């Protein structure tokens, strides 16, 4: 069990690192169409994971509440939204395709704020993996080993383009290949850390597992709506972001059914 947990904790981080490694093999930066496509795909995976891997299990575990079975899911969902809202306001960061930093004023380099933006939305992904693994470890939550693998694999898949999206533009702006790769890798370090902290927290408050599942879902949906969808749609009108959103959603749904 320990080996499986460690592997699934590191799988999303591996996806980010492999994506960041594209900087060594692709000479030119990612064009806008590719960035839109990859961002849309990541958004689709995150929405599907939020619904099928987090919110649905949260409501299933609260079924004994009868008509109020939705309450833990709704409460946790809103707490996750508010948590990311606070982080969004408290941490200076810069989204791809914009020149206007968000959060408090800080004299940080552009590259640092770009990395912080990706790091910020990797936190809920790590929490999602951690809370699902915690449910599986508990043995009485209805979450299966295959279900945890599906979520980890899905997030790893969407982390691959995210790693490329952070390292390739940094390289295009003049950052060395090694440093651009390092920044991409560092943006993903927060995921296994957030996952481990969530597992530890769930061990102390296991009855709150439905709230933690929906909390992670709310945080992920915040990232999708506040960051990924706008980035996939900015600039000249294109349906690429929408089509790849649907592709990401379908891939995650297929993984959930096939493995879960």
PDB file of C-alpha atoms in Angstrom:
ATOM      1  CA  UNK A   1       0.000   0.000   0.000  1.00  0.00           C
ATOM      2  CA  UNK A   2       2.796   2.429   0.897  1.00  0.00           C
ATOM      3  CA  UNK A   3       4.436   1.888  -2.494  1.00  0.00           C
ATOM      4  CA  UNK A   4       1.143   2.555  -4.302  1.00  0.00           C
ATOM      5  CA  UNK A   5       0.502   5.715  -2.307  1.00  0.00           C
ATOM      6  CA  UNK A   6       3.983   7.091  -3.032  1.00  0.00           C
ATOM      7  CA  UNK A   7       3.658   6.284  -6.731  1.00  0.00           C
ATOM      8  CA  UNK A   8       0.306   8.034  -7.026  1.00  0.00           C
ATOM      9  CA  UNK A   9       1.553  11.016  -5.025  1.00  0.00           C
ATOM     10  CA  UNK A  10       4.436  11.483  -7.459  1.00  0.00           C
ATOM     11  CA  UNK A  11       2.606  10.673 -10.699  1.00  0.00           C
ATOM     12  CA  UNK A  12       1.134  14.194 -11.188  1.00  0.00           C
ATOM     13  CA  UNK A  13       4.540  15.731 -10.391  1.00  0.00           C
ATOM     14  CA  UNK A  14       6.120  13.452 -12.990  1.00  0.00           C
ATOM     15  CA  UNK A  15       3.626  14.736 -15.553  1.00  0.00           C
ATOM     16  CA  UNK A  16       4.635  18.327 -14.835  1.00  0.00           C
ATOM     17  CA  UNK A  17       8.353  17.487 -15.021  1.00  0.00           C
ATOM     18  CA  UNK A  18       8.013  15.657 -18.342  1.00  0.00           C
ATOM     19  CA  UNK A  19       6.070  18.582 -19.772  1.00  0.00           C
ATOM     20  CA  UNK A  20       8.706  21.033 -18.579  1.00  0.00           C
ATOM     21  CA  UNK A  21      11.307  18.840 -20.277  1.00  0.00           C
ATOM     22  CA  UNK A  22       9.842  19.786 -23.673  1.00  0.00           C
ATOM     23  CA  UNK A  23      12.061  22.852 -23.464  1.00  0.00           C
ATOM     24  CA  UNK A  24      15.043  20.641 -24.382  1.00  0.00           C
ATOM     25  CA  UNK A  25      13.406  19.199 -27.500  1.00  0.00           C
ATOM     26  CA  UNK A  26      11.259  21.965 -28.982  1.00  0.00           C
ATOM     27  CA  UNK A  27      13.257  24.871 -30.366  1.00  0.00           C
ATOM     28  CA  UNK A  28      10.495  27.395 -30.972  1.00  0.00           C
ATOM     29  CA  UNK A  29       8.015  28.472 -28.323  1.00  0.00           C
ATOM     30  CA  UNK A  30       4.435  27.256 -28.191  1.00  0.00           C
ATOM     31  CA  UNK A  31       2.192  29.224 -30.533  1.00  0.00           C
ATOM     32  CA  UNK A  32      -1.061  30.640 -29.299  1.00  0.00           C
ATOM     33  CA  UNK A  33      -3.211  27.907 -30.847  1.00  0.00           C
ATOM     34  CA  UNK A  34      -1.228  25.169 -29.085  1.00  0.00           C
ATOM     35  CA  UNK A  35      -1.393  27.001 -25.758  1.00  0.00           C
ATOM     36  CA  UNK A  36      -5.158  27.395 -26.120  1.00  0.00           C
ATOM     37  CA  UNK A  37      -5.559  23.729 -26.906  1.00  0.00           C
ATOM     38  CA  UNK A  38      -3.430  22.551 -23.985  1.00  0.00           C
ATOM     39  CA  UNK A  39      -5.111  24.935 -21.541  1.00  0.00           C
ATOM     40  CA  UNK A  40      -8.567  23.842 -22.692  1.00  0.00           C
ATOM     41  CA  UNK A  41      -7.587  20.189 -22.281  1.00  0.00           C
ATOM     42  CA  UNK A  42      -6.332  20.817 -18.735  1.00  0.00           C
ATOM     43  CA  UNK A  43      -9.586  22.613 -17.863  1.00  0.00           C
ATOM     44  CA  UNK A  44     -11.672  19.709 -19.152  1.00  0.00           C
ATOM     45  CA  UNK A  45      -9.725  17.176 -17.090  1.00  0.00           C
ATOM     46  CA  UNK A  46     -10.061  19.284 -13.947  1.00  0.00           C
ATOM     47  CA  UNK A  47     -13.832  19.767 -14.315  1.00  0.00           C
ATOM     48  CA  UNK A  48     -14.427  16.045 -14.934  1.00  0.00           C
ATOM     49  CA  UNK A  49     -12.193  15.118 -11.982  1.00  0.00           C
ATOM     50  CA  UNK A  50     -14.013  17.607  -9.750  1.00  0.00           C
ATOM     51  CA  UNK A  51     -17.391  16.069 -10.554  1.00  0.00           C
ATOM     52  CA  UNK A  52     -16.763  12.333 -10.861  1.00  0.00           C
ATOM     53  CA  UNK A  53     -13.798  11.836  -8.533  1.00  0.00           C
ATOM     54  CA  UNK A  54     -14.678  14.347  -5.814  1.00  0.00           C
ATOM     55  CA  UNK A  55     -18.246  15.707  -5.689  1.00  0.00           C
ATOM     56  CA  UNK A  56     -20.055  12.467  -6.545  1.00  0.00           C
ATOM     57  CA  UNK A  57     -18.104  10.430  -3.909  1.00  0.00           C
ATOM     58  CA  UNK A  58     -18.713  13.233  -1.373  1.00  0.00           C
ATOM     59  CA  UNK A  59     -22.485  12.944  -1.859  1.00  0.00           C
ATOM     60  CA  UNK A  60     -22.381   9.145  -1.876  1.00  0.00           C
ATOM     61  CA  UNK A  61     -20.602   9.148   1.494  1.00  0.00           C
ATOM     62  CA  UNK A  62     -23.291  11.457   2.889  1.00  0.00           C
ATOM     63  CA  UNK A  63     -26.192   9.315   1.656  1.00  0.00           C
ATOM     64  CA  UNK A  64     -27.272   8.527   5.226  1.00  0.00           C
ATOM     65  CA  UNK A  65     -28.265  12.195   5.593  1.00  0.00           C
ATOM     66  CA  UNK A  66     -31.185  11.614   3.249  1.00  0.00           C
ATOM     67  CA  UNK A  67     -32.393  14.752   1.506  1.00  0.00           C
ATOM     68  CA  UNK A  68     -29.549  16.705   3.118  1.00  0.00           C
ATOM     69  CA  UNK A  69     -26.883  14.509   1.499  1.00  0.00           C
ATOM     70  CA  UNK A  70     -25.936  17.481  -0.655  1.00  0.00           C
ATOM     71  CA  UNK A  71     -24.999  19.627   2.367  1.00  0.00           C
ATOM     72  CA  UNK A  72     -21.384  18.446   2.931  1.00  0.00           C
ATOM     73  CA  UNK A  73     -20.693  18.677  -0.805  1.00  0.00           C
ATOM     74  CA  UNK A  74     -22.098  22.204  -1.120  1.00  0.00           C
ATOM     75  CA  UNK A  75     -20.422  23.407   2.077  1.00  0.00           C
ATOM     76  CA  UNK A  76     -17.019  21.975   1.199  1.00  0.00           C
ATOM     77  CA  UNK A  77     -17.318  23.226  -2.380  1.00  0.00           C
ATOM     78  CA  UNK A  78     -17.845  26.818  -1.239  1.00  0.00           C
ATOM     79  CA  UNK A  79     -15.039  26.578   1.315  1.00  0.00           C
ATOM     80  CA  UNK A  80     -12.716  25.470  -1.495  1.00  0.00           C
ATOM     81  CA  UNK A  81     -13.817  28.397  -3.667  1.00  0.00           C
ATOM     82  CA  UNK A  82     -13.209  30.879  -0.845  1.00  0.00           C
ATOM     83  CA  UNK A  83      -9.850  29.307   0.029  1.00  0.00           C
ATOM     84  CA  UNK A  84      -8.547  29.819  -3.519  1.00  0.00           C
ATOM     85  CA  UNK A  85     -10.034  33.310  -3.586  1.00  0.00           C
ATOM     86  CA  UNK A  86      -7.983  34.207  -0.505  1.00  0.00           C
ATOM     87  CA  UNK A  87      -4.808  32.698  -1.996  1.00  0.00           C
ATOM     88  CA  UNK A  88      -5.490  34.509  -5.269  1.00  0.00           C
ATOM     89  CA  UNK A  89      -5.626  37.815  -3.410  1.00  0.00           C
ATOM     90  CA  UNK A  90      -2.712  37.075  -1.072  1.00  0.00           C
ATOM     91  CA  UNK A  91      -0.063  35.750  -3.497  1.00  0.00           C
ATOM     92  CA  UNK A  92       1.408  37.964  -6.235  1.00  0.00           C
ATOM     93  CA  UNK A  93       1.254  36.149  -9.572  1.00  0.00           C
ATOM     94  CA  UNK A  94       0.987  36.685 -13.312  1.00  0.00           C
ATOM     95  CA  UNK A  95      -1.090  34.660 -15.748  1.00  0.00           C
ATOM     96  CA  UNK A  96       0.074  33.679 -19.212  1.00  0.00           C
ATOM     97  CA  UNK A  97      -0.917  36.136 -21.933  1.00  0.00           C
ATOM     98  CA  UNK A  98      -1.255  39.129 -19.610  1.00  0.00           C
ATOM     99  CA  UNK A  99       1.041  41.847 -18.327  1.00  0.00           C
ATOM    100  CA  UNK A 100      -1.059  42.846 -15.324  1.00  0.00           C
ATOM    101  CA  UNK A 101       0.016  41.069 -12.100  1.00  0.00           C
ATOM    102  CA  UNK A 102      -2.625  39.956  -9.614  1.00  0.00           C
ATOM    103  CA  UNK A 103      -2.502  39.900  -5.834  1.00  0.00           C
ATOM    104  CA  UNK A 104      -0.556  42.324  -3.625  1.00  0.00           C
ATOM    105  CA  UNK A 105       2.090  44.549  -5.170  1.00  0.00           C
ATOM    106  CA  UNK A 106       5.526  42.941  -5.051  1.00  0.00           C
ATOM    107  CA  UNK A 107       8.825  43.602  -6.767  1.00  0.00           C
ATOM    108  CA  UNK A 108       9.182  40.140  -8.232  1.00  0.00           C
ATOM    109  CA  UNK A 109      10.526  39.122 -11.620  1.00  0.00           C
ATOM    110  CA  UNK A 110       8.030  38.275 -14.330  1.00  0.00           C
ATOM    111  CA  UNK A 111       9.303  34.690 -14.446  1.00  0.00           C
ATOM    112  CA  UNK A 112       8.792  34.303 -10.698  1.00  0.00           C
ATOM    113  CA  UNK A 113       5.212  35.533 -10.882  1.00  0.00           C
ATOM    114  CA  UNK A 114       4.457  33.217 -13.824  1.00  0.00           C
ATOM    115  CA  UNK A 115       5.699  30.257 -11.788  1.00  0.00           C
ATOM    116  CA  UNK A 116       3.664  31.397  -8.776  1.00  0.00           C
ATOM    117  CA  UNK A 117       0.522  31.474 -10.921  1.00  0.00           C
ATOM    118  CA  UNK A 118       0.963  27.828 -11.942  1.00  0.00           C
ATOM    119  CA  UNK A 119       1.985  26.846  -8.413  1.00  0.00           C
ATOM    120  CA  UNK A 120      -1.169  28.469  -7.076  1.00  0.00           C
ATOM    121  CA  UNK A 121      -3.471  26.310  -9.144  1.00  0.00           C
ATOM    122  CA  UNK A 122      -1.425  23.167  -8.523  1.00  0.00           C
ATOM    123  CA  UNK A 123      -2.378  23.317  -4.834  1.00  0.00           C
ATOM    124  CA  UNK A 124      -5.986  22.090  -5.296  1.00  0.00           C
ATOM    125  CA  UNK A 125      -4.815  19.364  -7.671  1.00  0.00           C
ATOM    126  CA  UNK A 126      -2.455  18.049  -4.999  1.00  0.00           C
ATOM    127  CA  UNK A 127      -5.234  18.277  -2.417  1.00  0.00           C
ATOM    128  CA  UNK A 128      -7.567  16.318  -4.699  1.00  0.00           C
ATOM    129  CA  UNK A 129      -5.073  13.461  -5.047  1.00  0.00           C
ATOM    130  CA  UNK A 130      -4.364  13.520  -1.305  1.00  0.00           C
ATOM    131  CA  UNK A 131      -7.977  13.421  -0.152  1.00  0.00           C
ATOM    132  CA  UNK A 132      -8.919  10.590  -2.544  1.00  0.00           C
ATOM    133  CA  UNK A 133      -5.890   8.584  -1.383  1.00  0.00           C
ATOM    134  CA  UNK A 134      -6.898   9.272   2.226  1.00  0.00           C
ATOM    135  CA  UNK A 135     -10.349   7.879   1.492  1.00  0.00           C
ATOM    136  CA  UNK A 136      -8.868   4.748  -0.034  1.00  0.00           C
ATOM    137  CA  UNK A 137      -6.443   4.272   2.883  1.00  0.00           C
ATOM    138  CA  UNK A 138      -9.341   4.513   5.350  1.00  0.00           C
ATOM    139  CA  UNK A 139     -10.899   1.455   3.709  1.00  0.00           C
ATOM    140  CA  UNK A 140     -14.502   2.430   4.407  1.00  0.00           C
ATOM    141  CA  UNK A 141     -15.186   5.332   2.074  1.00  0.00           C
ATOM    142  CA  UNK A 142     -16.146   3.432  -1.072  1.00  0.00           C
ATOM    143  CA  UNK A 143     -13.092   4.828  -2.920  1.00  0.00           C
ATOM    144  CA  UNK A 144     -11.160   2.126  -4.772  1.00  0.00           C
ATOM    145  CA  UNK A 145      -7.476   1.791  -5.632  1.00  0.00           C
ATOM    146  CA  UNK A 146      -8.428   1.972  -9.309  1.00  0.00           C
ATOM    147  CA  UNK A 147     -10.340   5.190  -8.633  1.00  0.00           C
ATOM    148  CA  UNK A 148      -7.322   6.831  -7.004  1.00  0.00           C
ATOM    149  CA  UNK A 149      -5.150   5.734  -9.932  1.00  0.00           C
ATOM    150  CA  UNK A 150      -7.627   7.217 -12.404  1.00  0.00           C
ATOM    151  CA  UNK A 151      -7.485  10.601 -10.671  1.00  0.00           C
ATOM    152  CA  UNK A 152      -3.675  10.621 -10.356  1.00  0.00           C
ATOM    153  CA  UNK A 153      -3.243   9.575 -13.980  1.00  0.00           C
ATOM    154  CA  UNK A 154      -5.770  12.148 -15.189  1.00  0.00           C
ATOM    155  CA  UNK A 155      -4.069  14.988 -13.333  1.00  0.00           C
ATOM    156  CA  UNK A 156      -0.664  13.780 -14.579  1.00  0.00           C
ATOM    157  CA  UNK A 157      -1.980  13.951 -18.149  1.00  0.00           C
ATOM    158  CA  UNK A 158      -3.175  17.514 -17.755  1.00  0.00           C
ATOM    159  CA  UNK A 159       0.029  18.459 -15.897  1.00  0.00           C
ATOM    160  CA  UNK A 160       2.124  17.505 -18.924  1.00  0.00           C
ATOM    161  CA  UNK A 161       0.889  20.454 -21.021  1.00  0.00           C
ATOM    162  CA  UNK A 162       1.019  22.701 -17.953  1.00  0.00           C
ATOM    163  CA  UNK A 163       4.711  21.935 -17.516  1.00  0.00           C
ATOM    164  CA  UNK A 164       5.311  22.834 -21.158  1.00  0.00           C
ATOM    165  CA  UNK A 165       3.156  25.966 -20.883  1.00  0.00           C
ATOM    166  CA  UNK A 166       5.353  27.315 -18.068  1.00  0.00           C
ATOM    167  CA  UNK A 167       8.806  26.298 -19.380  1.00  0.00           C
ATOM    168  CA  UNK A 168       8.434  27.059 -23.091  1.00  0.00           C
ATOM    169  CA  UNK A 169       7.326  30.717 -22.742  1.00  0.00           C
ATOM    170  CA  UNK A 170      10.112  31.304 -20.200  1.00  0.00           C
ATOM    171  CA  UNK A 171      12.610  29.957 -22.727  1.00  0.00           C
ATOM    172  CA  UNK A 172      11.094  32.175 -25.423  1.00  0.00           C
ATOM    173  CA  UNK A 173      11.606  35.199 -23.141  1.00  0.00           C
ATOM    174  CA  UNK A 174      15.333  34.480 -22.913  1.00  0.00           C
ATOM    175  CA  UNK A 175      15.579  32.213 -19.866  1.00  0.00           C
ATOM    176  CA  UNK A 176      18.155  29.422 -20.264  1.00  0.00           C
ATOM    177  CA  UNK A 177      16.891  25.923 -21.004  1.00  0.00           C
ATOM    178  CA  UNK A 178      18.059  24.528 -17.677  1.00  0.00           C
ATOM    179  CA  UNK A 179      16.503  27.314 -15.657  1.00  0.00           C
ATOM    180  CA  UNK A 180      13.250  27.225 -17.656  1.00  0.00           C
ATOM    181  CA  UNK A 181      13.035  23.475 -16.994  1.00  0.00           C
ATOM    182  CA  UNK A 182      13.761  24.028 -13.294  1.00  0.00           C
ATOM    183  CA  UNK A 183      11.012  26.638 -13.007  1.00  0.00           C
ATOM    184  CA  UNK A 184       8.569  24.238 -14.656  1.00  0.00           C
ATOM    185  CA  UNK A 185       9.538  21.436 -12.259  1.00  0.00           C
ATOM    186  CA  UNK A 186       9.347  23.693  -9.197  1.00  0.00           C
ATOM    187  CA  UNK A 187       5.819  24.755 -10.123  1.00  0.00           C
ATOM    188  CA  UNK A 188       4.771  21.123  -9.662  1.00  0.00           C
ATOM    189  CA  UNK A 189       6.565  20.436  -6.366  1.00  0.00           C
ATOM    190  CA  UNK A 190       3.621  21.843  -4.437  1.00  0.00           C
ATOM    191  CA  UNK A 191       1.348  19.014  -5.635  1.00  0.00           C
ATOM    192  CA  UNK A 192       2.876  16.066  -3.713  1.00  0.00           C
ATOM    193  CA  UNK A 193       3.387  18.374  -0.712  1.00  0.00           C
ATOM    194  CA  UNK A 194      -0.271  19.462  -0.720  1.00  0.00           C
ATOM    195  CA  UNK A 195      -1.329  15.830  -1.198  1.00  0.00           C
ATOM    196  CA  UNK A 196       0.719  14.601   1.781  1.00  0.00           C
ATOM    197  CA  UNK A 197      -0.598  17.382   4.025  1.00  0.00           C
ATOM    198  CA  UNK A 198      -4.164  16.544   3.011  1.00  0.00           C
ATOM    199  CA  UNK A 199      -3.638  12.852   3.772  1.00  0.00           C
ATOM    200  CA  UNK A 200      -2.316  13.754   7.230  1.00  0.00           C
ATOM    201  CA  UNK A 201      -5.239  16.103   7.871  1.00  0.00           C
ATOM    202  CA  UNK A 202      -7.783  13.520   6.742  1.00  0.00           C
ATOM    203  CA  UNK A 203      -6.265  10.990   9.118  1.00  0.00           C
ATOM    204  CA  UNK A 204      -7.214  13.226  12.040  1.00  0.00           C
ATOM    205  CA  UNK A 205     -10.645  14.256  10.761  1.00  0.00           C
ATOM    206  CA  UNK A 206     -11.784  11.265   8.658  1.00  0.00           C
ATOM    207  CA  UNK A 207     -15.512  11.934   9.337  1.00  0.00           C
ATOM    208  CA  UNK A 208     -14.978  15.192   7.432  1.00  0.00           C
ATOM    209  CA  UNK A 209     -13.874  13.336   4.288  1.00  0.00           C
ATOM    210  CA  UNK A 210     -16.961  14.390   2.257  1.00  0.00           C
ATOM    211  CA  UNK A 211     -16.180  18.022   3.099  1.00  0.00           C
ATOM    212  CA  UNK A 212     -12.528  17.588   2.118  1.00  0.00           C
ATOM    213  CA  UNK A 213     -13.452  15.936  -1.186  1.00  0.00           C
ATOM    214  CA  UNK A 214     -15.797  18.759  -2.142  1.00  0.00           C
ATOM    215  CA  UNK A 215     -13.337  21.353  -0.804  1.00  0.00           C
ATOM    216  CA  UNK A 216     -10.757  20.134  -3.329  1.00  0.00           C
ATOM    217  CA  UNK A 217     -13.427  20.186  -6.045  1.00  0.00           C
ATOM    218  CA  UNK A 218     -14.343  23.793  -5.268  1.00  0.00           C
ATOM    219  CA  UNK A 219     -10.705  24.856  -5.356  1.00  0.00           C
ATOM    220  CA  UNK A 220     -10.179  23.164  -8.716  1.00  0.00           C
ATOM    221  CA  UNK A 221     -13.315  24.693 -10.239  1.00  0.00           C
ATOM    222  CA  UNK A 222     -12.149  28.132  -9.076  1.00  0.00           C
ATOM    223  CA  UNK A 223      -8.892  27.658 -10.988  1.00  0.00           C
ATOM    224  CA  UNK A 224     -10.731  26.509 -14.115  1.00  0.00           C
ATOM    225  CA  UNK A 225     -13.172  29.427 -14.206  1.00  0.00           C
ATOM    226  CA  UNK A 226     -10.809  32.143 -12.983  1.00  0.00           C
ATOM    227  CA  UNK A 227      -7.730  31.155 -14.968  1.00  0.00           C
ATOM    228  CA  UNK A 228      -7.858  28.303 -17.457  1.00  0.00           C
ATOM    229  CA  UNK A 229     -11.028  29.136 -19.385  1.00  0.00           C
ATOM    230  CA  UNK A 230     -10.064  32.822 -19.855  1.00  0.00           C
ATOM    231  CA  UNK A 231      -6.577  31.777 -21.025  1.00  0.00           C
ATOM    232  CA  UNK A 232      -8.075  29.301 -23.489  1.00  0.00           C
ATOM    233  CA  UNK A 233     -10.363  32.003 -24.922  1.00  0.00           C
ATOM    234  CA  UNK A 234      -8.259  35.185 -24.896  1.00  0.00           C
ATOM    235  CA  UNK A 235      -7.400  36.936 -28.162  1.00  0.00           C
ATOM    236  CA  UNK A 236      -8.820  36.212 -31.601  1.00  0.00           C
ATOM    237  CA  UNK A 237     -11.938  34.044 -31.518  1.00  0.00           C
ATOM    238  CA  UNK A 238     -11.250  30.332 -31.802  1.00  0.00           C
ATOM    239  CA  UNK A 239     -13.089  27.138 -30.896  1.00  0.00           C
ATOM    240  CA  UNK A 240      -9.877  25.249 -30.144  1.00  0.00           C
ATOM    241  CA  UNK A 241     -10.088  25.819 -26.393  1.00  0.00           C
ATOM    242  CA  UNK A 242     -13.673  24.558 -26.306  1.00  0.00           C
ATOM    243  CA  UNK A 243     -12.934  21.458 -28.384  1.00  0.00           C
ATOM    244  CA  UNK A 244      -9.923  20.511 -26.275  1.00  0.00           C
ATOM    245  CA  UNK A 245     -11.909  21.182 -23.090  1.00  0.00           C
ATOM    246  CA  UNK A 246     -14.373  18.558 -24.330  1.00  0.00           C
ATOM    247  CA  UNK A 247     -11.477  16.223 -25.163  1.00  0.00           C
ATOM    248  CA  UNK A 248      -9.978  16.596 -21.683  1.00  0.00           C
ATOM    249  CA  UNK A 249     -13.365  16.030 -20.057  1.00  0.00           C
ATOM    250  CA  UNK A 250     -13.941  12.909 -22.160  1.00  0.00           C
ATOM    251  CA  UNK A 251     -10.482  11.488 -21.386  1.00  0.00           C
ATOM    252  CA  UNK A 252     -10.968  11.928 -17.639  1.00  0.00           C
ATOM    253  CA  UNK A 253     -14.478  10.487 -17.797  1.00  0.00           C
ATOM    254  CA  UNK A 254     -13.168   7.456 -19.695  1.00  0.00           C
ATOM    255  CA  UNK A 255     -10.375   6.942 -17.154  1.00  0.00           C
ATOM    256  CA  UNK A 256     -12.838   7.197 -14.287  1.00  0.00           C
ATOM    257  CA  UNK A 257     -15.157   4.579 -15.774  1.00  0.00           C
ATOM    258  CA  UNK A 258     -12.438   2.249 -17.119  1.00  0.00           C
ATOM    259  CA  UNK A 259     -10.255   2.296 -14.002  1.00  0.00           C
ATOM    260  CA  UNK A 260     -12.726   3.313 -11.297  1.00  0.00           C
TER     261      UNK A 260
END
